[in-house]
mmCIF file of the C-alpha atoms, coordinates in Angstrom:
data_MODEL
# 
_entry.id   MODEL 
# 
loop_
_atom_site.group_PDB 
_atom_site.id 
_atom_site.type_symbol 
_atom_site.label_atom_id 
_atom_site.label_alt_id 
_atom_site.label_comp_id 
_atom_site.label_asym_id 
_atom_site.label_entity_id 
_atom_site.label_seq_id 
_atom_site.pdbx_PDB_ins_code 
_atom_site.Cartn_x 
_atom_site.Cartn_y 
_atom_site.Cartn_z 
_atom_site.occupancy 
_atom_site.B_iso_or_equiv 
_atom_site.pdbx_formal_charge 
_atom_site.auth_seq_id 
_atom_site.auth_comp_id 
_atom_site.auth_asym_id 
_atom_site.auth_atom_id 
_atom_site.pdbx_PDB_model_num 
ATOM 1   C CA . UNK A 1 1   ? -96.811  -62.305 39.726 1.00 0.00 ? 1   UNK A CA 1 
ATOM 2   C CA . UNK A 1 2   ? -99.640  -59.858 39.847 1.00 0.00 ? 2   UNK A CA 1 
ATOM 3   C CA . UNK A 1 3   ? -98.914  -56.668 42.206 1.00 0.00 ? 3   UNK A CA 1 
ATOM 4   C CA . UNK A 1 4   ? -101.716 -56.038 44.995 1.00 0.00 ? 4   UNK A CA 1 
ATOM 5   C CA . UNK A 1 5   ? -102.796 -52.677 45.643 1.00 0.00 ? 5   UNK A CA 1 
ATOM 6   C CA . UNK A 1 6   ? -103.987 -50.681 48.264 1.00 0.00 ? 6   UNK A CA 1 
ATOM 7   C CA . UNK A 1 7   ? -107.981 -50.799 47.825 1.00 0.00 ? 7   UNK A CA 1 
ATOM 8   C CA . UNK A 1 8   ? -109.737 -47.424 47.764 1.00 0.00 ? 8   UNK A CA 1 
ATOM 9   C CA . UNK A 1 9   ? -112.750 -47.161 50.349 1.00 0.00 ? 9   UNK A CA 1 
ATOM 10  C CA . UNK A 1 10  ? -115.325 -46.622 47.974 1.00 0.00 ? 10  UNK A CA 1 
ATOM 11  C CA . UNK A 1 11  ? -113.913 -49.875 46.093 1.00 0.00 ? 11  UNK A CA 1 
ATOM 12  C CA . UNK A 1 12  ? -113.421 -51.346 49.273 1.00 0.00 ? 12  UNK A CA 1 
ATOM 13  C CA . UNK A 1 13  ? -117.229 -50.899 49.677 1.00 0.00 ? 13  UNK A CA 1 
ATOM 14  C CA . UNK A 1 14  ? -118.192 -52.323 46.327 1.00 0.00 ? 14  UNK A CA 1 
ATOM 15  C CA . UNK A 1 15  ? -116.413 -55.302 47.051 1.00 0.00 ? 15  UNK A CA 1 
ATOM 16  C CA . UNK A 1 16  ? -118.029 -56.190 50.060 1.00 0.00 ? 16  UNK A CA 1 
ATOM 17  C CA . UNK A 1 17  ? -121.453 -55.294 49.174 1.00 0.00 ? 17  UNK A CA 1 
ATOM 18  C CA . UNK A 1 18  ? -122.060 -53.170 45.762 1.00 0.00 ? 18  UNK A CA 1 
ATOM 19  C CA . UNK A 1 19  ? -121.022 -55.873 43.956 1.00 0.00 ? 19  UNK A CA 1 
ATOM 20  C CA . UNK A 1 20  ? -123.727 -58.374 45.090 1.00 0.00 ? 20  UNK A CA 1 
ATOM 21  C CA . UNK A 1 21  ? -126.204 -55.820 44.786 1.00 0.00 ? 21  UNK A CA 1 
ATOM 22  C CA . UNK A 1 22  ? -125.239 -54.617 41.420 1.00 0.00 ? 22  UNK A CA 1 
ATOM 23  C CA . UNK A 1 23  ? -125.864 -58.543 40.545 1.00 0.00 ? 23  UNK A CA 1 
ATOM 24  C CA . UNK A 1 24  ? -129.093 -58.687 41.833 1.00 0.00 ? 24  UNK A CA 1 
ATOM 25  C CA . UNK A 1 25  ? -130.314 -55.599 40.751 1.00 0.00 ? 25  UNK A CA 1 
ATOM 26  C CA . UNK A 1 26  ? -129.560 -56.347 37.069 1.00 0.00 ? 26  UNK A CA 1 
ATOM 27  C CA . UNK A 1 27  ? -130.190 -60.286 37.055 1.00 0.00 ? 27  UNK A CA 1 
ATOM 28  C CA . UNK A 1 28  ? -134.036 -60.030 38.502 1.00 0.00 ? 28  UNK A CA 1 
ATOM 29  C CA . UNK A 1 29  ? -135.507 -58.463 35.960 1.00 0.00 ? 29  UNK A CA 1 
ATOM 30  C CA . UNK A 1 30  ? -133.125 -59.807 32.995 1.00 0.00 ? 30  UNK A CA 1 
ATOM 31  C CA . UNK A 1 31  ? -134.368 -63.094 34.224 1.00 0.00 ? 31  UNK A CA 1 
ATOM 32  C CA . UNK A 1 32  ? -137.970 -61.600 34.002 1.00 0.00 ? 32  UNK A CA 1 
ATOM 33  C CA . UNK A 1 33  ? -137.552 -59.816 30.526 1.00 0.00 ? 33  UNK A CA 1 
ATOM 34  C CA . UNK A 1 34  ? -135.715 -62.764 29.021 1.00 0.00 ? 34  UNK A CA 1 
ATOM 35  C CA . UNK A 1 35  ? -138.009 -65.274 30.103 1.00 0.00 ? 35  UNK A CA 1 
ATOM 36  C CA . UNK A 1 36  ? -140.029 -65.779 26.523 1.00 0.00 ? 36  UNK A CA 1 
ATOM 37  C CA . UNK A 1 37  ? -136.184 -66.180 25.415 1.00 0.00 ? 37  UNK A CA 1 
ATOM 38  C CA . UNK A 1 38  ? -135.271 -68.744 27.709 1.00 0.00 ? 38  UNK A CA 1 
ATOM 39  C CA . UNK A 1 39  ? -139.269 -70.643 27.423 1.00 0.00 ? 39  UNK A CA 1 
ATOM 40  C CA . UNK A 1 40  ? -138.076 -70.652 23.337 1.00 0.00 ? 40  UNK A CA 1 
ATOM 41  C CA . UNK A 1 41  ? -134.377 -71.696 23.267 1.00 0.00 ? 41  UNK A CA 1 
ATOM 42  C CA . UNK A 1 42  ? -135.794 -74.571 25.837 1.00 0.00 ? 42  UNK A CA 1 
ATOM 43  C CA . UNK A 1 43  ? -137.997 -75.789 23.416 1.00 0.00 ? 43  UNK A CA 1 
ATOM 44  C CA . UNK A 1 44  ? -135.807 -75.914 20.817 1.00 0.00 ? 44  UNK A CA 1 
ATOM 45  C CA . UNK A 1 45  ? -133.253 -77.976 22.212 1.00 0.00 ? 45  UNK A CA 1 
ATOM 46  C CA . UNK A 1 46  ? -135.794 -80.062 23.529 1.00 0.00 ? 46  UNK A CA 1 
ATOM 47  C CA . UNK A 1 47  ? -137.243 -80.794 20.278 1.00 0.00 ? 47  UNK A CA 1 
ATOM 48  C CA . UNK A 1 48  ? -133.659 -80.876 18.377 1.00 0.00 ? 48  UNK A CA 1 
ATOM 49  C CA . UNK A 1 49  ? -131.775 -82.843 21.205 1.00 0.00 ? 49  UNK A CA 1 
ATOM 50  C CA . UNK A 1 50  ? -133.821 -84.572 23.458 1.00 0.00 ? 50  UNK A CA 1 
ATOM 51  C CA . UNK A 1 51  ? -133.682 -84.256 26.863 1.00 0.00 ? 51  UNK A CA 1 
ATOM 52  C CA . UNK A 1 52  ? -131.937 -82.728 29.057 1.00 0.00 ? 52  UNK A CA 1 
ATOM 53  C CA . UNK A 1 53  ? -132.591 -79.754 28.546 1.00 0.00 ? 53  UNK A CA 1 
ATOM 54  C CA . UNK A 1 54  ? -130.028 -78.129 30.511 1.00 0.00 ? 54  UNK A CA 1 
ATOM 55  C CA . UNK A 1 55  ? -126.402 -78.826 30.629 1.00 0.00 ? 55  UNK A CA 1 
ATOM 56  C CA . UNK A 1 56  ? -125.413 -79.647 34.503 1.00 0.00 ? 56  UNK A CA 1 
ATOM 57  C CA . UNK A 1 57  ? -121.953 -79.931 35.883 1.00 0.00 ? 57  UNK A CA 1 
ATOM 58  C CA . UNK A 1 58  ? -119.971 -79.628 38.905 1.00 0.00 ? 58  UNK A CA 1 
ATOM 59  C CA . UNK A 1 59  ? -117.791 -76.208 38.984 1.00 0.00 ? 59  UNK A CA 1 
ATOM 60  C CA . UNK A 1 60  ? -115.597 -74.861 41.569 1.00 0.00 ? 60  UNK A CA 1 
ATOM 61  C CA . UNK A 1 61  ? -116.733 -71.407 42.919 1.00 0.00 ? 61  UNK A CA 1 
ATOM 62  C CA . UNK A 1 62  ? -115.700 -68.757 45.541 1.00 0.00 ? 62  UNK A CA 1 
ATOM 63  C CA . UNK A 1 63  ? -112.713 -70.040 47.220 1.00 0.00 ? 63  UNK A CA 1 
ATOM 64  C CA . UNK A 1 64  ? -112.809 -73.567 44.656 1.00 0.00 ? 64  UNK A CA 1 
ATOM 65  C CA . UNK A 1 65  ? -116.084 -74.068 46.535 1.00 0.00 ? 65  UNK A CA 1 
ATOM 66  C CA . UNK A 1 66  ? -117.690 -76.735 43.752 1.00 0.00 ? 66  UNK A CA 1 
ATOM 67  C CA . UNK A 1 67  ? -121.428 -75.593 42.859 1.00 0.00 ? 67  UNK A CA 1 
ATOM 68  C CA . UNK A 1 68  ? -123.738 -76.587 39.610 1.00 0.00 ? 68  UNK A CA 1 
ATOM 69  C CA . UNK A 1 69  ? -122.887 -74.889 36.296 1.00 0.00 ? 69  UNK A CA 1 
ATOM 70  C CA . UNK A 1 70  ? -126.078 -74.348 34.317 1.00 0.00 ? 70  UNK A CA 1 
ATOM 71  C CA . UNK A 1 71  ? -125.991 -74.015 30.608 1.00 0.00 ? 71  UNK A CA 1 
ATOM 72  C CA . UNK A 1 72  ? -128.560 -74.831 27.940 1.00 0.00 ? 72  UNK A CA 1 
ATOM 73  C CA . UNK A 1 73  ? -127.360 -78.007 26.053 1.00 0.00 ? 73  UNK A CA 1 
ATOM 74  C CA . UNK A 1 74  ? -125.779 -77.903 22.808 1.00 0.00 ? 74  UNK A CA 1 
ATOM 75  C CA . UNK A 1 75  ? -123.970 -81.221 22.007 1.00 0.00 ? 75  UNK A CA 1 
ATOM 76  C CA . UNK A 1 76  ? -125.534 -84.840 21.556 1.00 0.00 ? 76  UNK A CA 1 
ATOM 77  C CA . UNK A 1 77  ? -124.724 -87.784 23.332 1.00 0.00 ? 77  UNK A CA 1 
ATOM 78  C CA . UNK A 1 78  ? -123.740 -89.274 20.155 1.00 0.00 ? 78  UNK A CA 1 
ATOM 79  C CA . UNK A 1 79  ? -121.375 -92.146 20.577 1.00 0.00 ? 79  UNK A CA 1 
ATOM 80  C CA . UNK A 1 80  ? -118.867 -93.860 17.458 1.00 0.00 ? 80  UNK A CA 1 
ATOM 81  C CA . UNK A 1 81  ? -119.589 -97.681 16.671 1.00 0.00 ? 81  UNK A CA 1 
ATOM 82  C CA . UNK A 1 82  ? -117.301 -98.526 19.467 1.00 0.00 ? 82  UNK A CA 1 
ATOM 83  C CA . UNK A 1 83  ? -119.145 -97.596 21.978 1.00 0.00 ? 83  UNK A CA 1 
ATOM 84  C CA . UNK A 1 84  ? -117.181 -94.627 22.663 1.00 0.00 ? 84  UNK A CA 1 
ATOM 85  C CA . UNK A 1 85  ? -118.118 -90.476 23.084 1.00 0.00 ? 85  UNK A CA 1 
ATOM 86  C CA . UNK A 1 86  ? -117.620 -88.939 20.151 1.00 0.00 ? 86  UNK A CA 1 
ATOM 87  C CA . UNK A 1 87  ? -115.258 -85.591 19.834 1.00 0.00 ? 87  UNK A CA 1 
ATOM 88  C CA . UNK A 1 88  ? -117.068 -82.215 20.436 1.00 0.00 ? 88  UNK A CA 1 
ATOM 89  C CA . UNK A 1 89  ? -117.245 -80.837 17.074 1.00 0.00 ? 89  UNK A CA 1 
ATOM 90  C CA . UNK A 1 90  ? -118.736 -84.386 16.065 1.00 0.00 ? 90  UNK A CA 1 
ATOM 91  C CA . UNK A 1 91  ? -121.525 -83.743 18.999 1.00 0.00 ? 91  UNK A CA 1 
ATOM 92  C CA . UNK A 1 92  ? -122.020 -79.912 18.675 1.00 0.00 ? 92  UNK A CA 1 
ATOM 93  C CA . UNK A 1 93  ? -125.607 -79.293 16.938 1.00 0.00 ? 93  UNK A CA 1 
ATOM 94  C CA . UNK A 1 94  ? -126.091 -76.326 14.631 1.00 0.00 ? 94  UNK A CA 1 
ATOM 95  C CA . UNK A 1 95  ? -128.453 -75.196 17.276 1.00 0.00 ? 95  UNK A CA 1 
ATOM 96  C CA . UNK A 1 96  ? -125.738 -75.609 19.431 1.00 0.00 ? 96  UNK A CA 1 
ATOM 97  C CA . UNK A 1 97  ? -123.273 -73.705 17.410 1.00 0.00 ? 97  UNK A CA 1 
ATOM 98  C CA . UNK A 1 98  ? -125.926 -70.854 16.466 1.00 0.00 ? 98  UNK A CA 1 
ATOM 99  C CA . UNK A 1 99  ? -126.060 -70.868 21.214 1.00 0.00 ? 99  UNK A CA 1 
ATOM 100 C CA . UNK A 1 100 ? -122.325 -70.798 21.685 1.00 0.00 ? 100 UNK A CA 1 
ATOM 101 C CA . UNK A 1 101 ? -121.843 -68.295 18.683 1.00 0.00 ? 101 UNK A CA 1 
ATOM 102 C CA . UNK A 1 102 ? -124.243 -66.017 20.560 1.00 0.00 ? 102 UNK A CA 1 
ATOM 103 C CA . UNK A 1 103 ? -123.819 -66.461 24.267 1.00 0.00 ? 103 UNK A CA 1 
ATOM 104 C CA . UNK A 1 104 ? -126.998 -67.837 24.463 1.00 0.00 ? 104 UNK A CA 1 
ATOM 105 C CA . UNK A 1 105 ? -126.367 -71.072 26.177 1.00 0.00 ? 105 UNK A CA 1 
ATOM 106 C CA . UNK A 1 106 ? -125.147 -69.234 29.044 1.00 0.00 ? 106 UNK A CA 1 
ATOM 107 C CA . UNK A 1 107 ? -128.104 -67.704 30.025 1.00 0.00 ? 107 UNK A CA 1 
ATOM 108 C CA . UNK A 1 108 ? -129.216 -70.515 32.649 1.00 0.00 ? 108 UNK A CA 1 
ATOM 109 C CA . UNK A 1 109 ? -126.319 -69.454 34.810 1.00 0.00 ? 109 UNK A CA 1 
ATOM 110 C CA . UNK A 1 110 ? -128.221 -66.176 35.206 1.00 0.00 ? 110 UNK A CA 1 
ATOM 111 C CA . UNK A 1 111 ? -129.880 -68.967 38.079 1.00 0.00 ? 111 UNK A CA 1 
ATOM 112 C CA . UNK A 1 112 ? -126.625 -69.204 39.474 1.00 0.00 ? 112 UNK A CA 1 
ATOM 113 C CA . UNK A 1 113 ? -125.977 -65.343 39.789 1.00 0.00 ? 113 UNK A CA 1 
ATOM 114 C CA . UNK A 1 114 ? -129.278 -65.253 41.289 1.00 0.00 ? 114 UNK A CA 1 
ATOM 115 C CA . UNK A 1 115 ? -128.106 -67.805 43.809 1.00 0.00 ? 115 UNK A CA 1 
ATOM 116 C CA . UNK A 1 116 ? -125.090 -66.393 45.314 1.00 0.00 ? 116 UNK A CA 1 
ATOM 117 C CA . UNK A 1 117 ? -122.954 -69.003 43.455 1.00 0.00 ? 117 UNK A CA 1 
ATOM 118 C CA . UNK A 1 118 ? -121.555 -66.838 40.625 1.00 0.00 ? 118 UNK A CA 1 
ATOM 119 C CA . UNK A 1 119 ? -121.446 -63.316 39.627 1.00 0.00 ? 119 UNK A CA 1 
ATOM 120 C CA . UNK A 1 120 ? -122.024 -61.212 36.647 1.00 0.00 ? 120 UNK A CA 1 
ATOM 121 C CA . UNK A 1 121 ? -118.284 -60.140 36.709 1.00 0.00 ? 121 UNK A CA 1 
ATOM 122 C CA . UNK A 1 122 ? -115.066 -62.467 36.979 1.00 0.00 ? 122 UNK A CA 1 
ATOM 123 C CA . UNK A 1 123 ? -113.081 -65.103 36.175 1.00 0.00 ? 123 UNK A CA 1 
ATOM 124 C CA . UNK A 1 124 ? -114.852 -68.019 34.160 1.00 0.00 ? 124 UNK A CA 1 
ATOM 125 C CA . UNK A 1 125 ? -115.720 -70.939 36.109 1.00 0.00 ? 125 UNK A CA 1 
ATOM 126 C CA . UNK A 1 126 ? -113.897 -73.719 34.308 1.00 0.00 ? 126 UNK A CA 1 
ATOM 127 C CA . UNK A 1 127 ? -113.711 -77.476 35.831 1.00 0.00 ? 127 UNK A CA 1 
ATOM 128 C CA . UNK A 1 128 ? -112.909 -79.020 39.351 1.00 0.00 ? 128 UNK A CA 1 
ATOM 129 C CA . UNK A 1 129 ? -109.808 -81.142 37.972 1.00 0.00 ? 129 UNK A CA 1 
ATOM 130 C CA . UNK A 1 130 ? -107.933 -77.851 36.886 1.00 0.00 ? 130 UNK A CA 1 
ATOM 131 C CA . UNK A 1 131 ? -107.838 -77.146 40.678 1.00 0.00 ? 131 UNK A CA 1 
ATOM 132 C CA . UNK A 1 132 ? -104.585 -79.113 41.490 1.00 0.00 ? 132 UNK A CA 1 
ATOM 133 C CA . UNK A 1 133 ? -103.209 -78.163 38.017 1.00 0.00 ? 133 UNK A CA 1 
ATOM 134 C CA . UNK A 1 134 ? -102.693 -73.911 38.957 1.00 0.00 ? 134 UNK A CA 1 
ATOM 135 C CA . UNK A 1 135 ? -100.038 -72.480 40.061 1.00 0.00 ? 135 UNK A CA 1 
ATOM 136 C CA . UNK A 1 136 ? -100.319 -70.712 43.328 1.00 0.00 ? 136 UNK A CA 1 
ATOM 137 C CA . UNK A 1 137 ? -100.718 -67.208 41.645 1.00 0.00 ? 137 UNK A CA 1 
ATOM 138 C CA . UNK A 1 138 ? -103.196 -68.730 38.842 1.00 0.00 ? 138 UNK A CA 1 
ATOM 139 C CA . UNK A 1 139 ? -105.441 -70.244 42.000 1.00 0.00 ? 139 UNK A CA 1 
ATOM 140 C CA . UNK A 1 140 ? -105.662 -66.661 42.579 1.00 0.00 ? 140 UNK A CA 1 
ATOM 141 C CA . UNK A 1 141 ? -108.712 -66.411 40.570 1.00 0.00 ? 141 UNK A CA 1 
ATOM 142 C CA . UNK A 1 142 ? -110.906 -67.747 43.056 1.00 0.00 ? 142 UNK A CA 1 
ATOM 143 C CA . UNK A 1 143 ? -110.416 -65.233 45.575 1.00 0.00 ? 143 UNK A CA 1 
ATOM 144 C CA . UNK A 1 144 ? -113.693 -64.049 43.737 1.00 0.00 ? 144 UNK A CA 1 
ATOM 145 C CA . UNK A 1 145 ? -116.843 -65.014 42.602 1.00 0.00 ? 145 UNK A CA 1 
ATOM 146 C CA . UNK A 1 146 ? -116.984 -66.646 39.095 1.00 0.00 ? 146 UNK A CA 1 
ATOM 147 C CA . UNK A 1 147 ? -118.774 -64.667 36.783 1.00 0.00 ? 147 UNK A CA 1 
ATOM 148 C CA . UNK A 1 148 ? -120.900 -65.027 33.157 1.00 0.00 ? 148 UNK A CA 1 
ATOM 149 C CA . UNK A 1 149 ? -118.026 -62.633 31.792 1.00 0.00 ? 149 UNK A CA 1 
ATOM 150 C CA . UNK A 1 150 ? -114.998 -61.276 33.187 1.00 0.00 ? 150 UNK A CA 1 
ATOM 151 C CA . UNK A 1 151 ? -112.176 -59.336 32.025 1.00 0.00 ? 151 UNK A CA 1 
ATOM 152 C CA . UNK A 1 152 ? -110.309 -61.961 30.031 1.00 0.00 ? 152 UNK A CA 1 
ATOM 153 C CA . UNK A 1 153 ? -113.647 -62.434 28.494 1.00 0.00 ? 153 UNK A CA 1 
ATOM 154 C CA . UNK A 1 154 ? -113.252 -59.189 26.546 1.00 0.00 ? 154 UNK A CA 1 
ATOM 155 C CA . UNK A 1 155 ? -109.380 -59.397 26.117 1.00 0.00 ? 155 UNK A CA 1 
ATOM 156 C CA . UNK A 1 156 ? -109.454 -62.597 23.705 1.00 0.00 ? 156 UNK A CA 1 
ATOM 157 C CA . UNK A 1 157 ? -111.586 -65.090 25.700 1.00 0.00 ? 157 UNK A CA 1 
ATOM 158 C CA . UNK A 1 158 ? -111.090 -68.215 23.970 1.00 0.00 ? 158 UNK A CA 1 
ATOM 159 C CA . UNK A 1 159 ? -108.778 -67.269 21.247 1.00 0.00 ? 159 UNK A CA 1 
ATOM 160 C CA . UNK A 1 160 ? -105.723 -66.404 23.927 1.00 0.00 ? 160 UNK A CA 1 
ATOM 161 C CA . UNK A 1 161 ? -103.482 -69.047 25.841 1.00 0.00 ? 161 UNK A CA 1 
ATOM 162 C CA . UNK A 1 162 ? -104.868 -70.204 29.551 1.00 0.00 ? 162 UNK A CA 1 
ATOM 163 C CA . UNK A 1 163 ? -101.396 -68.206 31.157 1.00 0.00 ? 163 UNK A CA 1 
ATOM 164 C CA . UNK A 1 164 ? -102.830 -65.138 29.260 1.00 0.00 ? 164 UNK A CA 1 
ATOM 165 C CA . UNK A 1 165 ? -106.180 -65.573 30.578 1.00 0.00 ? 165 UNK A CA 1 
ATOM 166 C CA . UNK A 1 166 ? -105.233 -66.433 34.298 1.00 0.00 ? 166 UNK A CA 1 
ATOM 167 C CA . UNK A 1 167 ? -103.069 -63.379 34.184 1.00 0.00 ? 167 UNK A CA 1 
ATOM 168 C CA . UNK A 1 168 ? -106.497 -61.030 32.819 1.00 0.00 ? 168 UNK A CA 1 
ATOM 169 C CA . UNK A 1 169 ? -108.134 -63.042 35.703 1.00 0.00 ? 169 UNK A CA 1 
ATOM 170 C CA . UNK A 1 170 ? -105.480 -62.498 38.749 1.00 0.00 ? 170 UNK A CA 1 
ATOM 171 C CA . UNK A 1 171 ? -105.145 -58.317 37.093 1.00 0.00 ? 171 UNK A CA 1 
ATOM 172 C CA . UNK A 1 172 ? -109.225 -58.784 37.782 1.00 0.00 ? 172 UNK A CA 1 
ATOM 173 C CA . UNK A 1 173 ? -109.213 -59.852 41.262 1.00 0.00 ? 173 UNK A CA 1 
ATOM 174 C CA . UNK A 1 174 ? -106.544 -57.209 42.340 1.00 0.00 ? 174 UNK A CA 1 
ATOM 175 C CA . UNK A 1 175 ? -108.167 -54.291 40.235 1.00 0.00 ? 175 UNK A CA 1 
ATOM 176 C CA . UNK A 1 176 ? -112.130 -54.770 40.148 1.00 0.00 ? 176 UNK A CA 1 
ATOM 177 C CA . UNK A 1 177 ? -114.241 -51.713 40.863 1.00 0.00 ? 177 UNK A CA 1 
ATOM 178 C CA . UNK A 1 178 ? -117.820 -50.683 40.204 1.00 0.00 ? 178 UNK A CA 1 
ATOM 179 C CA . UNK A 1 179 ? -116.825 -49.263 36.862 1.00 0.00 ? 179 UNK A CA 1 
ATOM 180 C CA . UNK A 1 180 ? -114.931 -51.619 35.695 1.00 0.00 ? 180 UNK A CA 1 
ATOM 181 C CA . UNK A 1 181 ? -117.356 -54.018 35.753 1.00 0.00 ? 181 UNK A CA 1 
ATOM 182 C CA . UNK A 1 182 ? -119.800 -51.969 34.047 1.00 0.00 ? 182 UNK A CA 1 
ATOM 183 C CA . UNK A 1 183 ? -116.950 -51.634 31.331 1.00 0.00 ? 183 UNK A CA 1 
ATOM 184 C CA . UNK A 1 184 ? -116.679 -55.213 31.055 1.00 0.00 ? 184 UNK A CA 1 
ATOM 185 C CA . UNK A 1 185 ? -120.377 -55.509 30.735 1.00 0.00 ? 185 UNK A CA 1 
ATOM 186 C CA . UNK A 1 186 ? -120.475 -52.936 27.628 1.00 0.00 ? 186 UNK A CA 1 
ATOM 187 C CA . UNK A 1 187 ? -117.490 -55.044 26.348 1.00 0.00 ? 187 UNK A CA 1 
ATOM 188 C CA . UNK A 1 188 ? -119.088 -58.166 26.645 1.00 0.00 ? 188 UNK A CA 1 
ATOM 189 C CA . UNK A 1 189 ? -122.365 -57.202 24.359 1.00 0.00 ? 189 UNK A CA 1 
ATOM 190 C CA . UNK A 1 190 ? -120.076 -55.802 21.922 1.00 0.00 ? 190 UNK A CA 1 
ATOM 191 C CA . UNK A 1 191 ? -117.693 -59.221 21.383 1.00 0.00 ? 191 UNK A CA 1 
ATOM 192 C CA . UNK A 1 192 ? -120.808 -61.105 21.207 1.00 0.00 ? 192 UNK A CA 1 
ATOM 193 C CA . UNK A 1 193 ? -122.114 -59.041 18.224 1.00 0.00 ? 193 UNK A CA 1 
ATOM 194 C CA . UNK A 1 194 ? -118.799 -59.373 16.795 1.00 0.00 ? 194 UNK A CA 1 
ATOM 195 C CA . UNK A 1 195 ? -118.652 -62.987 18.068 1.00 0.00 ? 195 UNK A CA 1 
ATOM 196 C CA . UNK A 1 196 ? -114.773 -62.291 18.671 1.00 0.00 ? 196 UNK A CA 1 
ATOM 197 C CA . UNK A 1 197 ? -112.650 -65.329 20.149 1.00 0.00 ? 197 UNK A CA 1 
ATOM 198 C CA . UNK A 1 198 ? -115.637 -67.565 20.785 1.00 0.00 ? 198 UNK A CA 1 
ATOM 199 C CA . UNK A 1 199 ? -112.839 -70.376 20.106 1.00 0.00 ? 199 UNK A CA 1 
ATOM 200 C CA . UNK A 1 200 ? -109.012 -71.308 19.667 1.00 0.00 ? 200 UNK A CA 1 
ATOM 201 C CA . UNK A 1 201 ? -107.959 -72.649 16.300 1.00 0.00 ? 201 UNK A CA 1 
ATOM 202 C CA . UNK A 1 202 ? -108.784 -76.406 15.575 1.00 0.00 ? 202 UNK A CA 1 
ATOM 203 C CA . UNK A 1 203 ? -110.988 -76.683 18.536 1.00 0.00 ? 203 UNK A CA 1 
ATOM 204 C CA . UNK A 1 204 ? -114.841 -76.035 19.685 1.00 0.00 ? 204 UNK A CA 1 
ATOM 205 C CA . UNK A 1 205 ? -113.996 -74.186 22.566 1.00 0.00 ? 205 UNK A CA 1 
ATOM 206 C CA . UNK A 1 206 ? -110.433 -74.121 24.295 1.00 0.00 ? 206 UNK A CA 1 
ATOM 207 C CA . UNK A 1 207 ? -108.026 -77.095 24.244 1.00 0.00 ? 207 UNK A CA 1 
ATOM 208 C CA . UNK A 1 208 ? -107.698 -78.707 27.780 1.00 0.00 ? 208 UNK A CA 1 
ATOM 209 C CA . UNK A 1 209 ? -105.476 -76.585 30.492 1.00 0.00 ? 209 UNK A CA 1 
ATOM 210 C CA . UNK A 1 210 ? -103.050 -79.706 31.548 1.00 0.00 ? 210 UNK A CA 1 
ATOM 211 C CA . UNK A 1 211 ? -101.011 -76.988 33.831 1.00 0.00 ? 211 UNK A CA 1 
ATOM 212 C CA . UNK A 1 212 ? -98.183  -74.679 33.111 1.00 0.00 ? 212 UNK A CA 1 
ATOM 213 C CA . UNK A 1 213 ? -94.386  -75.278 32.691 1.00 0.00 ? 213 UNK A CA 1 
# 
């Protein structure tokens, strides 16, 4: 169990309204610089992959509040002679490998940060059916916004096990301050240039979180 603290004023202030501010004032213009970036990677997974473009699904927010995930797409919808889905690594392009490797194919959720719907900072919006599958202390994680990074993010991501990264997320929610999400931020650019923990051993991403013991 994660201890709660007594929140400072000037955190206390941050949390209410710096935070959302702090998004805002960095995500306009990144979405305005990075435009030619976003125009490009478009077109290239249009021409690679097809269409769609964009990667939509259903992810639970503030309070498990479900809102639409953006992400550029990076797998096929290539299916075996059965008829059935093939696995991930089978589907994942090397466009799509060259996105993940880089963080690229999360740049569409910049939308989403513009929205209200996610944050820069926090715990990694992962999918609706894990809901019913925390414990109490793991739901913890959406007492706060989801974010593009977030503190378990920088402290393994994908290479750590899911009770290691709900614990970095439930430490987040209970400790997060204007500073340390600008530490998180300088973090994050960093493991993407070292592309540190961008997956687990013997799988694309993470293996599935089927709840803990």
């Amino acid at each position: 169990m994660s201890e709660h603290r007594s929140i400072p004023v000037s955190d206390g202030v941050y949390r209410r309204y710096g935070k959302r501010l702090l998004d805002l004032a960095l995500t306009v213009p990144a979405l305005v610089l990075l435009s030619p970036l976003l125009a490009l990677i478009a077109v290239l997974v249009r021409v690679t992959m097809g269409e769609p473009v964009l990667f939509r699904q259903q992810r639970p927010g503030l309070h498990g509040q479900p809102f639409i995930l953006y992400k550029f797409r990076t797998m096929t919808d290539a299916y075996d002679a059965e008829g059935r889905v093939r696995s991930e690594a089978d589907r994942l392009t090397p466009l799509g490998r060259l996105l993940r490797s880089a963080s690229l194919d999360e740049l569409p959720e910049l939308w989403n940060v513009l929205k209200g719907e996610m944050s820069l900072v926090g715990p990694r919006p992962l999918l609706m059916k894990y809901l019913e599958r925390y414990t109490p202390e793991q739901a913890r994680r959406h007492e706060v916004r989801p974010g593009l990074t977030g503190w378990a993010q920088v402290n393994g991501r994908n290479a750590i096990s899911w009770e290691q990264k709900f614990a970095l997320d439930v430490w987040y929610v209970d400790h997060f301050s204007f500073w340390l999400d600008l530490k998180i931020m300088a973090l994050t650019a960093w493991k993407i240039l070292k592309r540190e923990g961008i997956s687990q051993p013997g799988h694309v991403t993470m293996e599935e979180f089927r709840g803990s013991l």
